[in-house]
GROMACS .gro file of C-alpha atoms in nm:
model
  123
    1MET     CA    1   0.526  -8.519 -12.414
    2CYS     CA    2   0.679  -8.496 -12.833
    3GLU     CA    3   0.831  -8.839 -12.787
    4ILE     CA    4   0.500  -8.964 -12.641
    5GLN     CA    5   0.286  -8.770 -12.941
    6ALA     CA    6   0.543  -8.901 -13.179
    7THR     CA    7   0.507  -9.218 -13.078
    8LEU     CA    8   0.149  -9.223 -13.114
    9GLN     CA    9   0.101  -9.051 -13.439
   10LYS     CA   10   0.396  -9.408 -13.586
   11CYS     CA   11   0.067  -9.648 -13.397
   12GLU     CA   12  -0.205  -9.785 -13.688
   13ALA     CA   13  -0.543  -9.586 -13.617
   14SER     CA   14  -0.705  -9.905 -13.752
   15LYS     CA   15  -0.589 -10.165 -13.501
   16GLY     CA   16  -0.809 -10.298 -13.268
   17PRO     CA   17  -0.925 -10.150 -12.951
   18ARG     CA   18  -0.751 -10.170 -12.639
   19CYS     CA   19  -0.850 -10.259 -12.291
   20ASP     CA   20  -0.930  -9.992 -12.183
   21GLY     CA   21  -1.163 -10.007 -12.488
   22PHE     CA   22  -1.049  -9.700 -12.684
   23ASN     CA   23  -0.814  -9.761 -13.048
   24PHE     CA   24  -0.563  -9.511 -13.171
   25LYS     CA   25  -0.772  -9.369 -13.374
   26PHE     CA   26  -1.015  -9.230 -13.069
   27VAL     CA   27  -0.682  -9.105 -12.887
   28LYS     CA   28  -0.536  -8.956 -13.209
   29GLU     CA   29  -0.837  -8.758 -13.292
   30HIS     CA   30  -0.910  -8.638 -12.894
   31TRP     CA   31  -0.518  -8.580 -12.822
   32LYS     CA   32  -0.597  -8.189 -12.751
   33ASP     CA   33  -0.839  -8.276 -12.506
   34ILE     CA   34  -0.659  -8.587 -12.319
   35GLY     CA   35  -0.270  -8.561 -12.383
   36GLN     CA   36  -0.207  -8.309 -12.079
   37GLU     CA   37  -0.356  -8.611 -11.853
   38VAL     CA   38  -0.140  -8.875 -12.002
   39TYR     CA   39   0.234  -8.783 -11.921
   40ALA     CA   40   0.309  -8.605 -11.606
   41PHE     CA   41   0.548  -8.336 -11.567
   42GLU     CA   42   0.638  -8.275 -11.243
   43VAL     CA   43   0.573  -8.477 -10.921
   44LYS     CA   44   0.308  -8.237 -10.808
   45ASN     CA   45   0.087  -8.373 -11.154
   46PHE     CA   46   0.116  -8.733 -11.025
   47ARG     CA   47  -0.279  -8.876 -10.929
   48LEU     CA   48  -0.257  -9.059 -10.583
   49ILE     CA   49  -0.331  -9.389 -10.576
   50SER     CA   50  -0.713  -9.361 -10.473
   51MET     CA   51  -0.764  -9.131 -10.801
   52ILE     CA   52  -0.660  -9.422 -11.078
   53ARG     CA   53  -0.909  -9.486 -11.319
   54THR     CA   54  -1.155  -9.762 -11.196
   55LEU     CA   55  -1.044  -9.981 -11.468
   56TYR     CA   56  -0.713 -10.047 -11.367
   57LYS     CA   57  -0.825 -10.077 -11.019
   58ILE     CA   58  -1.089 -10.395 -11.093
   59ILE     CA   59  -0.756 -10.546 -11.329
   60ALA     CA   60  -0.576 -10.502 -11.035
   61LYS     CA   61  -0.815 -10.701 -10.823
   62ILE     CA   62  -0.894 -10.970 -11.055
   63SER     CA   63  -0.499 -11.034 -11.090
   64ALA     CA   64  -0.476 -11.040 -10.729
   65LYS     CA   65  -0.776 -11.287 -10.706
   66ARG     CA   66  -0.584 -11.508 -10.966
   67LEU     CA   67  -0.285 -11.507 -10.811
   68SER     CA   68  -0.451 -11.619 -10.488
   69MET     CA   69  -0.546 -11.916 -10.638
   70VAL     CA   70  -0.201 -12.036 -10.768
   71LEU     CA   71   0.012 -11.912 -10.492
   72PRO     CA   72  -0.077 -12.183 -10.233
   73ASP     CA   73   0.054 -12.465 -10.480
   74LEU     CA   74   0.366 -12.217 -10.562
   75ILE     CA   75   0.482 -12.143 -10.266
   76GLY     CA   76   0.579 -12.431  -9.997
   77GLU     CA   77   0.446 -12.528  -9.716
   78THR     CA   78   0.674 -12.390  -9.483
   79GLN     CA   79   0.623 -12.062  -9.615
   80THR     CA   80   0.328 -11.853  -9.383
   81THR     CA   81   0.353 -11.482  -9.470
   82PHE     CA   82   0.129 -11.417  -9.804
   83ILE     CA   83  -0.129 -11.687  -9.787
   84LYS     CA   84  -0.490 -11.585  -9.642
   85SER     CA   85  -0.522 -11.908  -9.473
   86ARG     CA   86  -0.152 -11.833  -9.297
   87GLN     CA   87  -0.019 -11.681  -8.991
   88ILE     CA   88   0.325 -11.566  -8.926
   89LEU     CA   89   0.270 -11.723  -8.583
   90ASP     CA   90   0.174 -12.021  -8.665
   91ARG     CA   91   0.507 -12.166  -8.643
   92ALA     CA   92   0.609 -11.973  -8.282
   93LEU     CA   93   0.281 -12.093  -8.174
   94ILE     CA   94   0.349 -12.481  -8.300
   95ALA     CA   95   0.661 -12.456  -8.140
   96ASN     CA   96   0.538 -12.354  -7.834
   97GLU     CA   97   0.286 -12.640  -7.795
   98VAL     CA   98   0.565 -12.867  -7.885
   99VAL     CA   99   0.785 -12.748  -7.608
  100TRP     CA  100   0.442 -12.730  -7.323
  101TRP     CA  101   0.380 -13.097  -7.419
  102ILE     CA  102   0.727 -13.277  -7.390
  103LYS     CA  103   0.726 -13.107  -7.081
  104GLU     CA  104   0.380 -13.229  -6.992
  105THR     CA  105   0.523 -13.580  -7.056
  106LYS     CA  106   0.810 -13.504  -6.901
  107LEU     CA  107   1.046 -13.640  -7.153
  108SER     CA  108   1.390 -13.643  -7.183
  109VAL     CA  109   1.454 -13.386  -7.508
  110ALA     CA  110   1.721 -13.144  -7.650
  111VAL     CA  111   1.567 -12.837  -7.860
  112LEU     CA  112   1.721 -12.664  -8.095
  113LYS     CA  113   1.664 -12.285  -8.153
  114LEU     CA  114   1.830 -12.170  -8.486
  115ASP     CA  115   1.788 -11.818  -8.612
  116PHE     CA  116   1.918 -11.769  -8.959
  117GLN     CA  117   1.994 -11.427  -9.111
  118LYS     CA  118   2.036 -11.297  -9.439
  119SER     CA  119   2.042 -10.914  -9.565
  120TYR     CA  120   1.676 -10.758  -9.450
  121VAL     CA  121   1.544 -11.085  -9.410
  122SER     CA  122   1.539 -11.269  -9.023
  123VAL     CA  123   1.392 -11.617  -9.021
   0.00000   0.00000   0.00000
């Protein structure tokens, strides 16, 4: 707690407001009221995710929305997860349809199924 307070005292009070709307002058003047909320000494003092201030939740949702606009361009077509319009079972369903079509058309083909594995990942 002393380290946080010492760092706060070194900050210039006249700096513009932070993203939460408060400048360092306000925080310094009201430290005795808000200081205990800033730093949790024990695990029991940490707040649940549902107790996070609304501003942080809003920022997180805005960030997620912005990321969702560019993720389809960054993540390849073969990646089927973490994109809203793609499902993890899409590739399995396509493979199933191809096998069904091969059986229906009575084509003479070979089907190869590969299973690649890495640590904590299975393809």
